[in-house]
Short mmCIF file of C-alpha atoms in Angstrom, two decimals:
data_model
loop_
_atom_site.label_atom_id
_atom_site.label_comp_id
_atom_site.label_asym_id
_atom_site.label_seq_id
_atom_site.Cartn_x
_atom_site.Cartn_y
_atom_site.Cartn_z
CA MET A 1309 14.31 -25.75 -3.95
CA ASP A 1310 11.50 -24.78 -1.56
CA LYS A 1311 9.53 -22.21 -3.58
CA GLN A 1312 8.14 -20.61 -0.41
CA ASN A 1313 11.57 -20.05 1.09
CA LEU A 1314 12.56 -16.43 0.46
CA THR A 1315 15.25 -16.30 3.14
CA LEU A 1316 17.93 -15.25 0.66
CA LEU A 1317 15.75 -12.37 -0.54
CA THR A 1318 18.20 -10.10 1.20
CA ASP A 1319 21.19 -7.89 0.55
CA LEU A 1320 24.58 -9.49 1.00
CA TYR A 1321 25.63 -7.05 3.70
CA GLU A 1322 22.84 -8.31 5.96
CA LEU A 1323 24.54 -11.71 5.96
CA THR A 1324 28.06 -10.35 6.39
CA MET A 1325 26.85 -8.31 9.38
CA MET A 1326 25.14 -11.42 10.76
CA GLN A 1327 28.41 -13.30 10.67
CA GLY A 1328 30.08 -10.39 12.45
CA TYR A 1329 27.46 -10.52 15.22
CA PHE A 1330 27.87 -14.30 15.41
CA ARG A 1331 31.64 -14.12 15.79
CA HIS A 1332 31.33 -11.50 18.50
CA LYS A 1333 28.68 -13.12 20.66
CA ASP A 1334 28.43 -10.10 22.91
CA ARG A 1335 27.19 -8.06 19.94
CA ASN A 1336 24.00 -10.10 19.42
CA GLU A 1337 21.93 -7.98 21.78
CA THR A 1338 18.19 -7.63 21.54
CA VAL A 1339 17.44 -4.49 19.57
CA ILE A 1340 14.55 -2.45 18.20
CA PHE A 1341 14.29 -1.49 14.54
CA ASP A 1342 11.63 0.87 13.20
CA VAL A 1343 10.21 0.93 9.67
CA PHE A 1344 9.09 4.38 8.54
CA TYR A 1345 9.13 6.63 5.48
CA ARG A 1346 10.10 10.27 5.11
CA SER A 1347 7.77 11.75 2.48
CA ASN A 1348 4.39 10.87 0.99
CA PRO A 1349 4.23 9.32 -2.49
CA CYS A 1350 3.06 11.47 -5.41
CA ASN A 1351 3.51 14.66 -3.35
CA GLY A 1352 0.32 13.68 -1.55
CA GLY A 1353 -0.93 14.17 1.97
CA TYR A 1354 -0.94 10.56 3.19
CA ALA A 1355 -0.09 6.95 2.40
CA ILE A 1356 -1.81 3.57 2.83
CA ILE A 1357 0.14 0.76 4.44
CA ALA A 1358 -0.15 -2.64 2.74
CA GLY A 1359 1.73 -5.94 2.51
CA LEU A 1360 1.52 -7.20 6.10
CA GLU A 1361 0.06 -10.58 5.12
CA GLN A 1362 3.02 -11.28 2.83
CA LEU A 1363 5.43 -10.09 5.52
CA ILE A 1364 3.89 -12.55 7.97
CA ARG A 1365 4.27 -15.38 5.48
CA PHE A 1366 7.91 -14.44 4.91
CA ILE A 1367 8.69 -14.53 8.63
CA GLU A 1368 6.86 -17.83 9.13
CA GLU A 1369 8.79 -19.46 6.27
CA LEU A 1370 12.15 -17.99 7.32
CA HIS A 1371 14.81 -20.72 7.31
CA PHE A 1372 18.01 -21.65 5.53
CA SER A 1373 17.65 -24.76 3.38
CA ALA A 1374 20.53 -27.09 2.54
CA GLU A 1375 20.64 -25.50 -0.92
CA ASP A 1376 20.88 -22.04 0.65
CA ILE A 1377 23.79 -23.10 2.85
CA GLU A 1378 25.59 -24.70 -0.08
CA TYR A 1379 25.22 -21.54 -2.12
CA LEU A 1380 26.54 -19.36 0.72
CA ARG A 1381 29.44 -21.76 1.15
CA SER A 1382 30.29 -21.34 -2.53
CA LEU A 1383 30.75 -17.60 -2.01
CA LYS A 1384 33.78 -18.36 0.21
CA MET A 1385 32.86 -15.52 2.55
CA PHE A 1386 31.37 -17.40 5.49
CA ASN A 1387 32.91 -19.64 8.14
CA GLU A 1388 31.63 -23.20 8.63
CA ASP A 1389 30.52 -22.62 12.23
CA PHE A 1390 28.38 -19.70 11.07
CA LEU A 1391 26.88 -21.76 8.22
CA GLU A 1392 26.09 -24.59 10.66
CA HIS A 1393 24.40 -22.07 12.92
CA LEU A 1394 22.20 -20.93 10.04
CA LEU A 1395 20.84 -24.45 9.57
CA ASP A 1396 18.91 -24.07 12.83
CA PHE A 1397 18.06 -20.41 12.30
CA HIS A 1398 14.53 -19.14 12.95
CA PHE A 1399 12.97 -15.85 13.98
CA SER A 1400 12.37 -15.66 17.73
CA GLY A 1401 11.45 -12.02 18.25
CA ASP A 1402 8.42 -9.75 18.44
CA ILE A 1403 6.93 -7.65 15.65
CA TYR A 1404 4.39 -4.87 15.97
CA ALA A 1405 2.70 -3.37 12.91
CA ILE A 1406 0.00 -0.96 11.82
CA PRO A 1407 -2.81 -2.99 10.17
CA GLU A 1408 -3.04 -3.03 6.39
CA GLY A 1409 -5.30 -0.41 4.88
CA THR A 1410 -4.54 2.18 7.58
CA VAL A 1411 -3.84 5.77 6.63
CA VAL A 1412 -0.26 6.66 7.63
CA PHE A 1413 2.06 9.64 7.53
CA PRO A 1414 5.80 10.35 7.25
CA ARG A 1415 8.29 9.59 10.01
CA GLU A 1416 5.93 7.53 12.16
CA PRO A 1417 6.77 3.87 12.94
CA LEU A 1418 4.80 1.54 10.66
CA ILE A 1419 6.48 -1.65 11.90
CA LYS A 1420 8.58 -2.30 14.99
CA VAL A 1421 10.90 -5.32 15.20
CA ILE A 1422 12.21 -6.43 18.61
CA ALA A 1423 14.69 -9.30 18.26
CA PRO A 1424 18.34 -10.34 18.61
CA ILE A 1425 20.23 -8.16 16.17
CA MET A 1426 21.23 -11.10 13.95
CA GLU A 1427 17.58 -11.89 13.31
CA ALA A 1428 16.46 -8.28 13.05
CA GLN A 1429 19.23 -7.50 10.58
CA LEU A 1430 18.44 -10.42 8.26
CA ILE A 1431 14.79 -9.48 7.69
CA GLU A 1432 15.41 -5.81 6.88
CA THR A 1433 15.58 -6.08 3.09
CA ALA A 1434 12.55 -8.33 2.66
CA ILE A 1435 10.39 -6.21 4.98
CA LEU A 1436 11.20 -3.09 2.98
CA ASN A 1437 10.73 -4.87 -0.35
CA ILE A 1438 7.27 -6.14 0.62
CA ILE A 1439 5.93 -3.11 2.48
CA ASN A 1440 7.37 -0.47 0.15
CA HIS A 1441 5.87 -1.99 -2.98
CA GLN A 1442 2.36 -2.70 -1.77
CA SER A 1443 2.07 0.54 0.21
CA LEU A 1444 3.04 2.49 -2.91
CA ILE A 1445 0.41 0.84 -5.11
CA ALA A 1446 -2.32 0.97 -2.45
CA THR A 1447 -1.66 4.70 -2.05
CA LYS A 1448 -1.74 5.30 -5.81
CA ALA A 1449 -4.99 3.33 -6.10
CA SER A 1450 -6.63 5.38 -3.35
CA ARG A 1451 -5.73 8.56 -5.22
CA VAL A 1452 -7.15 7.24 -8.50
CA CYS A 1453 -10.36 6.19 -6.73
CA TYR A 1454 -10.65 9.61 -5.09
CA ALA A 1455 -10.38 11.29 -8.49
CA ALA A 1456 -13.23 9.10 -9.78
CA LYS A 1457 -15.61 10.45 -7.09
CA GLY A 1458 -17.50 7.23 -6.53
CA ASP A 1459 -17.11 5.70 -10.00
CA SER A 1460 -15.77 2.16 -10.22
CA ILE A 1461 -12.02 1.72 -10.75
CA LEU A 1462 -10.74 -1.54 -12.26
CA GLU A 1463 -7.07 -2.53 -12.04
CA PHE A 1464 -5.87 -3.47 -15.56
CA GLY A 1465 -2.08 -3.32 -15.16
CA LEU A 1466 -0.78 -6.89 -15.22
CA ARG A 1467 0.84 -6.77 -18.65
CA ARG A 1468 2.71 -3.59 -17.74
CA ALA A 1469 3.84 -4.63 -14.26
CA GLN A 1470 7.53 -5.23 -13.57
CA GLY A 1471 7.22 -9.01 -13.47
CA PRO A 1472 4.70 -11.56 -12.15
CA ASP A 1473 5.09 -10.75 -8.44
CA ALA A 1474 4.63 -7.03 -9.05
CA GLY A 1475 1.52 -7.83 -11.06
CA ILE A 1476 0.02 -10.15 -8.45
CA TYR A 1477 0.80 -8.18 -5.31
CA GLY A 1478 0.34 -4.84 -7.03
CA ALA A 1479 -3.19 -5.90 -7.93
CA ARG A 1480 -3.74 -7.02 -4.33
CA ALA A 1481 -2.61 -3.62 -3.08
CA ALA A 1482 -4.75 -1.83 -5.66
CA MET A 1483 -7.80 -3.66 -4.33
CA ILE A 1484 -6.92 -2.55 -0.79
CA GLY A 1485 -6.62 1.03 -2.04
CA GLY A 1486 -10.17 0.99 -3.41
CA CYS A 1487 -10.39 -0.77 -6.78
CA VAL A 1488 -13.55 -2.84 -7.26
CA GLY A 1489 -11.94 -5.51 -9.43
CA THR A 1490 -8.81 -6.62 -11.26
CA SER A 1491 -8.10 -8.22 -14.61
CA ASN A 1492 -5.48 -10.41 -12.89
CA VAL A 1493 -7.02 -13.89 -12.66
CA LEU A 1494 -4.27 -15.31 -10.44
CA CYS A 1495 -4.74 -12.45 -7.99
CA GLY A 1496 -8.44 -13.25 -7.98
CA GLN A 1497 -7.72 -16.89 -7.18
CA LEU A 1498 -5.11 -16.22 -4.50
CA PHE A 1499 -6.95 -13.47 -2.63
CA ASP A 1500 -10.62 -14.06 -3.47
CA VAL A 1501 -11.12 -10.67 -5.08
CA PRO A 1502 -13.43 -9.89 -8.05
CA VAL A 1503 -11.97 -10.33 -11.54
CA ARG A 1504 -13.24 -8.22 -14.43
CA GLY A 1505 -12.65 -7.93 -18.16
CA THR A 1506 -14.26 -7.93 -21.60
CA HIS A 1507 -12.47 -8.54 -24.89
CA ALA A 1508 -9.61 -7.08 -26.92
CA HIS A 1509 -9.49 -5.43 -30.33
CA SER A 1510 -8.18 -8.74 -31.69
CA TRP A 1511 -11.56 -10.33 -30.93
CA ILE A 1512 -13.25 -7.81 -33.25
CA MET A 1513 -10.57 -8.14 -35.91
CA SER A 1514 -10.80 -11.94 -35.96
CA PHE A 1515 -14.42 -11.78 -37.26
CA PRO A 1516 -15.60 -10.80 -40.75
CA ASP A 1517 -17.20 -7.65 -39.32
CA GLU A 1518 -17.68 -5.74 -36.09
CA TYR A 1519 -21.37 -6.53 -35.70
CA THR A 1520 -20.78 -10.29 -35.86
CA ALA A 1521 -18.03 -10.02 -33.25
CA PHE A 1522 -20.33 -8.07 -30.91
CA LYS A 1523 -23.25 -10.42 -31.50
CA THR A 1524 -21.17 -13.52 -30.81
CA TYR A 1525 -19.74 -12.05 -27.61
CA ALA A 1526 -23.19 -10.99 -26.39
CA GLU A 1527 -24.55 -14.49 -26.95
CA MET A 1528 -21.74 -15.98 -24.85
CA TYR A 1529 -21.80 -13.42 -22.02
CA PRO A 1530 -25.26 -11.84 -21.88
CA ASP A 1531 -24.94 -11.05 -18.16
CA ALA A 1532 -21.66 -9.17 -18.59
CA CYS A 1533 -21.88 -7.71 -22.05
CA PHE A 1534 -19.40 -4.88 -22.46
CA LEU A 1535 -18.40 -4.17 -26.05
CA LEU A 1536 -15.18 -2.45 -27.13
CA VAL A 1537 -16.35 0.07 -29.69
CA ASP A 1538 -13.20 1.80 -31.00
CA THR A 1539 -11.56 -0.86 -33.19
CA TYR A 1540 -12.60 0.85 -36.45
CA ASP A 1541 -14.71 3.99 -36.00
CA THR A 1542 -16.26 4.67 -32.62
CA ILE A 1543 -19.04 7.00 -33.73
CA LYS A 1544 -19.86 5.69 -37.22
CA THR A 1545 -19.75 1.94 -36.57
CA GLY A 1546 -18.71 0.97 -33.04
CA ILE A 1547 -21.52 2.51 -31.00
CA PRO A 1548 -24.22 1.86 -33.65
CA ASN A 1549 -23.26 -1.82 -33.84
CA ALA A 1550 -23.30 -2.08 -30.04
CA ILE A 1551 -26.75 -0.46 -29.95
CA ARG A 1552 -27.95 -2.90 -32.64
CA VAL A 1553 -26.84 -5.84 -30.52
CA PHE A 1554 -28.40 -4.43 -27.33
CA LYS A 1555 -31.67 -3.80 -29.20
CA GLU A 1556 -31.75 -7.37 -30.55
CA MET A 1557 -31.14 -8.74 -27.05
CA LYS A 1558 -33.95 -6.60 -25.66
CA ASP A 1559 -36.33 -7.50 -28.51
CA SER A 1560 -35.71 -11.19 -27.89
CA GLY A 1561 -37.04 -10.74 -24.36
CA TYR A 1562 -33.70 -10.63 -22.56
CA GLU A 1563 -33.59 -8.25 -19.60
CA LEU A 1564 -30.39 -6.25 -19.96
CA LYS A 1565 -28.69 -5.65 -16.60
CA ASN A 1566 -24.90 -5.53 -16.59
CA TYR A 1567 -24.01 -4.17 -20.03
CA GLY A 1568 -22.41 -1.27 -21.84
CA ILE A 1569 -19.49 -0.14 -23.97
CA ARG A 1570 -15.79 0.49 -23.48
CA LEU A 1571 -13.74 3.31 -24.98
CA ASP A 1572 -9.99 2.76 -25.28
CA SER A 1573 -8.78 5.64 -27.46
CA GLY A 1574 -9.57 9.12 -28.69
CA ASP A 1575 -11.00 12.10 -26.85
CA LEU A 1576 -12.70 10.31 -23.98
CA ALA A 1577 -14.68 13.34 -22.84
CA TYR A 1578 -16.14 14.03 -26.28
CA LEU A 1579 -16.71 10.39 -27.21
CA SER A 1580 -18.35 9.48 -23.90
CA LYS A 1581 -20.79 12.39 -24.12
CA LYS A 1582 -21.61 11.51 -27.72
CA ALA A 1583 -22.03 7.84 -26.77
CA ARG A 1584 -24.33 8.74 -23.89
CA ARG A 1585 -26.64 10.68 -26.19
CA MET A 1586 -26.69 7.85 -28.75
CA LEU A 1587 -27.41 5.17 -26.15
CA ASP A 1588 -30.08 7.23 -24.43
CA ALA A 1589 -31.82 7.94 -27.73
CA PHE A 1590 -32.51 4.22 -28.09
CA GLY A 1591 -33.62 3.82 -24.48
CA PHE A 1592 -30.39 2.35 -23.11
CA THR A 1593 -30.10 4.89 -20.33
CA ASP A 1594 -28.67 2.34 -17.92
CA ALA A 1595 -25.90 1.19 -20.27
CA ILE A 1596 -22.52 1.69 -18.63
CA ILE A 1597 -19.81 3.66 -20.41
CA SER A 1598 -16.37 2.48 -19.36
CA ALA A 1599 -12.98 3.74 -20.46
CA SER A 1600 -9.32 2.82 -20.40
CA ASN A 1601 -6.22 4.24 -22.19
CA ASP A 1602 -3.31 5.44 -19.99
CA LEU A 1603 -5.48 6.84 -17.22
CA ASP A 1604 -4.30 8.20 -13.88
CA GLU A 1605 -5.79 10.34 -11.13
CA TYR A 1606 -4.98 13.61 -12.88
CA LEU A 1607 -6.54 12.62 -16.21
CA ILE A 1608 -9.61 11.16 -14.54
CA GLU A 1609 -10.04 14.34 -12.48
CA SER A 1610 -9.75 16.41 -15.66
CA LEU A 1611 -12.22 14.23 -17.58
CA LYS A 1612 -14.71 14.45 -14.72
CA ALA A 1613 -14.38 18.24 -14.76
CA GLN A 1614 -15.07 18.19 -18.52
CA GLY A 1615 -18.33 16.35 -17.95
CA ALA A 1616 -17.24 12.97 -19.29
CA MET A 1617 -20.07 10.44 -19.08
CA ILE A 1618 -17.82 7.60 -17.90
CA THR A 1619 -18.67 5.71 -14.73
CA THR A 1620 -16.22 2.79 -14.88
CA TRP A 1621 -12.50 3.33 -15.40
CA GLY A 1622 -9.91 0.69 -16.28
CA VAL A 1623 -6.55 1.92 -15.01
CA GLY A 1624 -3.43 -0.01 -15.94
CA THR A 1625 0.14 1.17 -16.47
CA HIS A 1626 0.03 4.32 -14.38
CA LEU A 1627 -1.49 2.47 -11.44
CA ILE A 1628 0.48 -0.78 -11.35
CA THR A 1629 3.80 1.08 -11.76
CA SER A 1630 2.80 4.22 -9.82
CA LYS A 1631 4.10 6.14 -12.79
CA GLY A 1632 5.62 9.47 -11.80
CA ASP A 1633 6.63 8.25 -8.34
CA PRO A 1634 7.82 4.66 -8.70
CA ALA A 1635 9.26 4.04 -5.23
CA PHE A 1636 8.00 4.23 -1.66
CA GLY A 1637 10.81 5.48 0.54
CA GLY A 1638 10.47 3.19 3.53
CA VAL A 1639 13.60 2.74 5.66
CA TYR A 1640 14.61 0.45 8.54
CA LYS A 1641 16.54 2.10 11.37
CA LEU A 1642 17.94 0.99 14.71
CA ALA A 1643 16.11 2.75 17.57
CA ALA A 1644 17.26 1.02 20.78
CA ILE A 1645 19.50 -1.70 22.23
CA LYS A 1646 18.66 -3.68 25.34
CA GLY A 1647 21.17 -3.08 28.10
CA ALA A 1648 22.52 -5.47 30.73
CA ASP A 1649 19.77 -4.36 33.12
CA GLY A 1650 17.08 -5.41 30.65
CA GLU A 1651 16.10 -1.85 29.80
CA PHE A 1652 16.26 -0.47 26.28
CA VAL A 1653 18.89 2.19 25.67
CA PRO A 1654 17.70 4.66 22.99
CA LYS A 1655 19.89 5.11 19.90
CA ILE A 1656 19.84 7.90 17.36
CA LYS A 1657 21.21 8.30 13.84
CA LEU A 1658 22.69 11.70 13.01
CA SER A 1659 22.89 13.23 9.55
CA GLU A 1660 23.75 16.52 7.93
CA ASN A 1661 20.24 16.26 6.49
CA SER A 1662 17.91 16.98 9.41
CA ASP A 1663 15.16 14.86 7.81
CA LYS A 1664 17.37 11.81 8.27
CA VAL A 1665 17.86 12.22 12.02
CA THR A 1666 15.90 9.35 13.58
CA ASN A 1667 13.57 9.21 16.57
CA PRO A 1668 15.15 7.10 19.32
CA GLY A 1669 13.79 4.59 21.81
CA ASN A 1670 11.03 2.03 22.23
CA LYS A 1671 8.02 3.86 20.85
CA LYS A 1672 4.30 3.58 20.20
CA LEU A 1673 2.05 5.60 17.94
CA LEU A 1674 -1.17 7.29 19.00
CA ARG A 1675 -3.72 8.71 16.57
CA ILE A 1676 -5.67 11.74 17.75
CA TYR A 1677 -9.17 12.28 16.37
CA ASP A 1678 -11.46 15.25 16.70
CA LYS A 1679 -14.31 13.81 18.76
CA GLU A 1680 -17.07 15.64 16.92
CA SER A 1681 -15.99 15.12 13.29
CA GLN A 1682 -14.07 11.84 13.76
CA LYS A 1683 -11.35 13.34 11.54
CA ILE A 1684 -7.63 13.01 12.27
CA LYS A 1685 -6.21 15.93 14.23
CA ALA A 1686 -2.63 14.66 14.50
CA ASP A 1687 -0.49 11.62 15.26
CA LEU A 1688 1.67 11.45 18.37
CA ILE A 1689 4.84 9.35 18.62
CA CYS A 1690 5.65 8.63 22.25
CA LEU A 1691 7.57 6.16 24.38
CA VAL A 1692 5.80 2.88 25.19
CA ASP A 1693 5.43 3.57 28.91
CA GLU A 1694 3.72 6.93 28.48
CA GLN A 1695 0.04 7.11 29.39
CA TYR A 1696 -2.56 9.65 28.27
CA ASN A 1697 -6.08 10.39 29.45
CA GLU A 1698 -8.67 11.64 26.95
CA LYS A 1699 -10.33 13.59 29.77
CA GLU A 1700 -7.21 15.68 30.31
CA THR A 1701 -5.85 18.58 28.24
CA LEU A 1702 -3.29 17.35 25.69
CA LYS A 1703 -0.42 19.59 24.67
CA LEU A 1704 0.97 19.15 21.17
CA PHE A 1705 3.91 20.95 19.60
CA ASP A 1706 5.78 20.92 16.32
CA PRO A 1707 9.03 18.95 16.92
CA ASN A 1708 10.83 21.03 14.28
CA GLU A 1709 9.52 24.35 15.60
CA PRO A 1710 8.70 23.52 19.25
CA TRP A 1711 7.52 27.03 20.07
CA LYS A 1712 4.44 26.29 17.94
CA LYS A 1713 2.01 24.68 20.38
CA THR A 1714 -1.63 23.74 20.59
CA HIS A 1715 -3.76 22.46 23.46
CA LEU A 1716 -6.64 20.03 23.01
CA GLU A 1717 -9.18 20.28 25.80
CA GLY A 1718 -10.09 17.11 27.64
CA GLY A 1719 -13.19 15.48 26.17
CA SER A 1720 -12.69 17.10 22.74
CA TYR A 1721 -10.50 14.36 21.28
CA LEU A 1722 -10.16 10.58 21.03
CA LEU A 1723 -6.98 8.46 21.16
CA ARG A 1724 -6.21 5.22 19.33
CA GLU A 1725 -3.01 3.20 19.53
CA LEU A 1726 -2.18 2.10 15.98
CA MET A 1727 0.43 -0.66 16.16
CA GLU A 1728 -0.74 -4.19 16.96
CA LEU A 1729 1.27 -7.21 18.09
CA VAL A 1730 1.87 -9.50 15.11
CA PHE A 1731 4.62 -11.88 16.30
CA LYS A 1732 5.35 -12.85 19.90
CA ASP A 1733 8.51 -14.87 20.60
CA GLY A 1734 8.64 -15.85 16.94
CA LYS A 1735 5.03 -17.04 16.75
CA CYS A 1736 2.38 -15.23 14.73
CA VAL A 1737 -0.47 -14.04 16.97
CA TYR A 1738 -2.27 -11.97 14.34
CA ASP A 1739 -5.02 -13.01 11.92
CA SER A 1740 -4.80 -11.26 8.56
CA PRO A 1741 -8.25 -10.26 7.29
CA PRO A 1742 -9.35 -11.12 3.72
CA VAL A 1743 -8.36 -8.55 1.12
CA MET A 1744 -11.92 -7.33 0.58
CA ALA A 1745 -12.30 -6.79 4.33
CA ILE A 1746 -9.05 -4.79 4.33
CA ARG A 1747 -10.44 -2.77 1.41
CA GLU A 1748 -13.59 -1.97 3.38
CA TYR A 1749 -11.52 -0.97 6.41
CA CYS A 1750 -9.35 1.24 4.18
CA GLN A 1751 -12.45 3.06 2.92
CA THR A 1752 -13.41 3.92 6.50
CA GLU A 1753 -9.83 5.03 7.18
CA LEU A 1754 -9.88 7.41 4.22
CA LEU A 1755 -13.03 9.02 5.60
CA THR A 1756 -11.00 10.15 8.63
CA LEU A 1757 -8.93 12.43 6.38
CA TRP A 1758 -9.96 16.01 5.78
CA ASP A 1759 -10.65 16.84 2.13
CA GLU A 1760 -7.76 19.29 2.26
CA THR A 1761 -5.38 16.39 2.92
CA ARG A 1762 -6.66 14.37 -0.06
CA ARG A 1763 -6.35 17.08 -2.70
CA PHE A 1764 -3.65 16.50 -5.31
CA VAL A 1765 -2.08 19.96 -5.34
CA ASN A 1766 -0.53 21.38 -2.15
CA PRO A 1767 -2.37 19.03 0.22
CA HIS A 1768 -2.65 19.94 3.87
CA LEU A 1769 -0.15 17.82 5.77
CA VAL A 1770 -1.22 16.04 8.94
CA TYR A 1771 1.00 16.83 11.93
CA VAL A 1772 3.12 13.98 13.30
CA ASP A 1773 4.29 15.20 16.70
CA LEU A 1774 6.60 13.86 19.38
CA SER A 1775 5.66 13.59 23.03
CA GLN A 1776 7.54 15.85 25.39
CA GLU A 1777 9.38 12.87 26.88
CA LEU A 1778 10.45 11.54 23.49
CA TYR A 1779 11.45 15.00 22.31
CA ASP A 1780 13.55 15.54 25.44
CA THR A 1781 15.24 12.16 24.94
CA LYS A 1782 16.05 13.03 21.34
CA MET A 1783 17.46 16.44 22.29
CA ARG A 1784 19.55 14.87 25.07
CA LEU A 1785 21.11 12.36 22.69
CA LEU A 1786 21.81 15.04 20.10
CA SER A 1787 23.44 17.19 22.77
CA GLU A 1788 25.58 14.31 24.03
CA MET A 1789 26.75 13.39 20.54
CA ASN A 1790 27.65 16.99 19.71
CA SER A 1791 29.42 17.76 22.96
#
């Protein structure tokens, strides 16, 4: 079987609906689907979109192999003419997306698919699977990095990830979110990102004594000598033996550069402060103190507040699984259907839950920045044909409480259209940047957030507004459906 072919990474009902559209040829209209989410992960103020490169690969490899067709035939649910049609299936539509690493907010379109409904329906599940997972981990990583206030964050979660793919692509997303390295060697190979690591407790235990284990490791890796000091007794033996090794290296004429200790248990605030004093007393003021042990953004923030002398943090389980908020709630909803005249007819989904009422039509997303601070003022969802002039006054209003209005004077704000064309007529027209370039871009994106939006408790929420034209369209459709 073609290992790159993930076409059947879909829910069964996508295929049963496809057959329904195939049998009723007049139902295979060109449509628009939007991908969006309804609330920020971790009760935060924002999210980071990630996974576009893998989505592109999925679309490019989309096809039904002979083995796929044979399997579908065995289900005895699909007609032969439909199965024969699938043999020549390929994606022929357009896809727009917000670039990876961009700061995003609830209810705004992250991805827009314009394609015959058979094609658009098939790719729903895979798009959500790919984008939901990586966006969740990238967001979690950005929060952990924010808590560290400039310290280095290393992704150490592979052994606790929910399977190989979650480990590989979770590490990729963590790098986008701000990590400086990963322990995942395959991720390093696939995406050309830095790999980091030292040794385990078993290394120490396999030697007759701790000092010999440290000495042997230092001789093998003098340019990356980080010693795990808590196997037996951190204060009485671990740190003193590490200092002994560092002193012997220095006395032999070796210039120590990238070296230090790692703490993996105990009271990290107390132990790191004690370790700092011990290292400094012997002149090792530039020795790095790193730590691991079930860290997350809240614990790191607390340890920083307690004066912990840690500057490198290895974060594993709570990062790679986004513990506490393990799912990103992205959804895929029909927004418009192309009519006989070639124009898109807006569609809306109703719900007793007002949060689940969708925004109709063929839309674009504009980001509004304060010109002076370069910080985000708001996002504006509008219809694709609408035009705005930065020199003119811009009226914004809360779509849930439309009597709440604000006016931005011309010249006081900047506009940026966020979604970019990724596929045109089934062909990819977008070049995915390297992961480390996406990481750098993400860091600049995060600087456009106000500090109040990045705080962990009761963050200020960025407004996502509707244009007057889109709002009127939505209200008209709601009125028509309720009349």
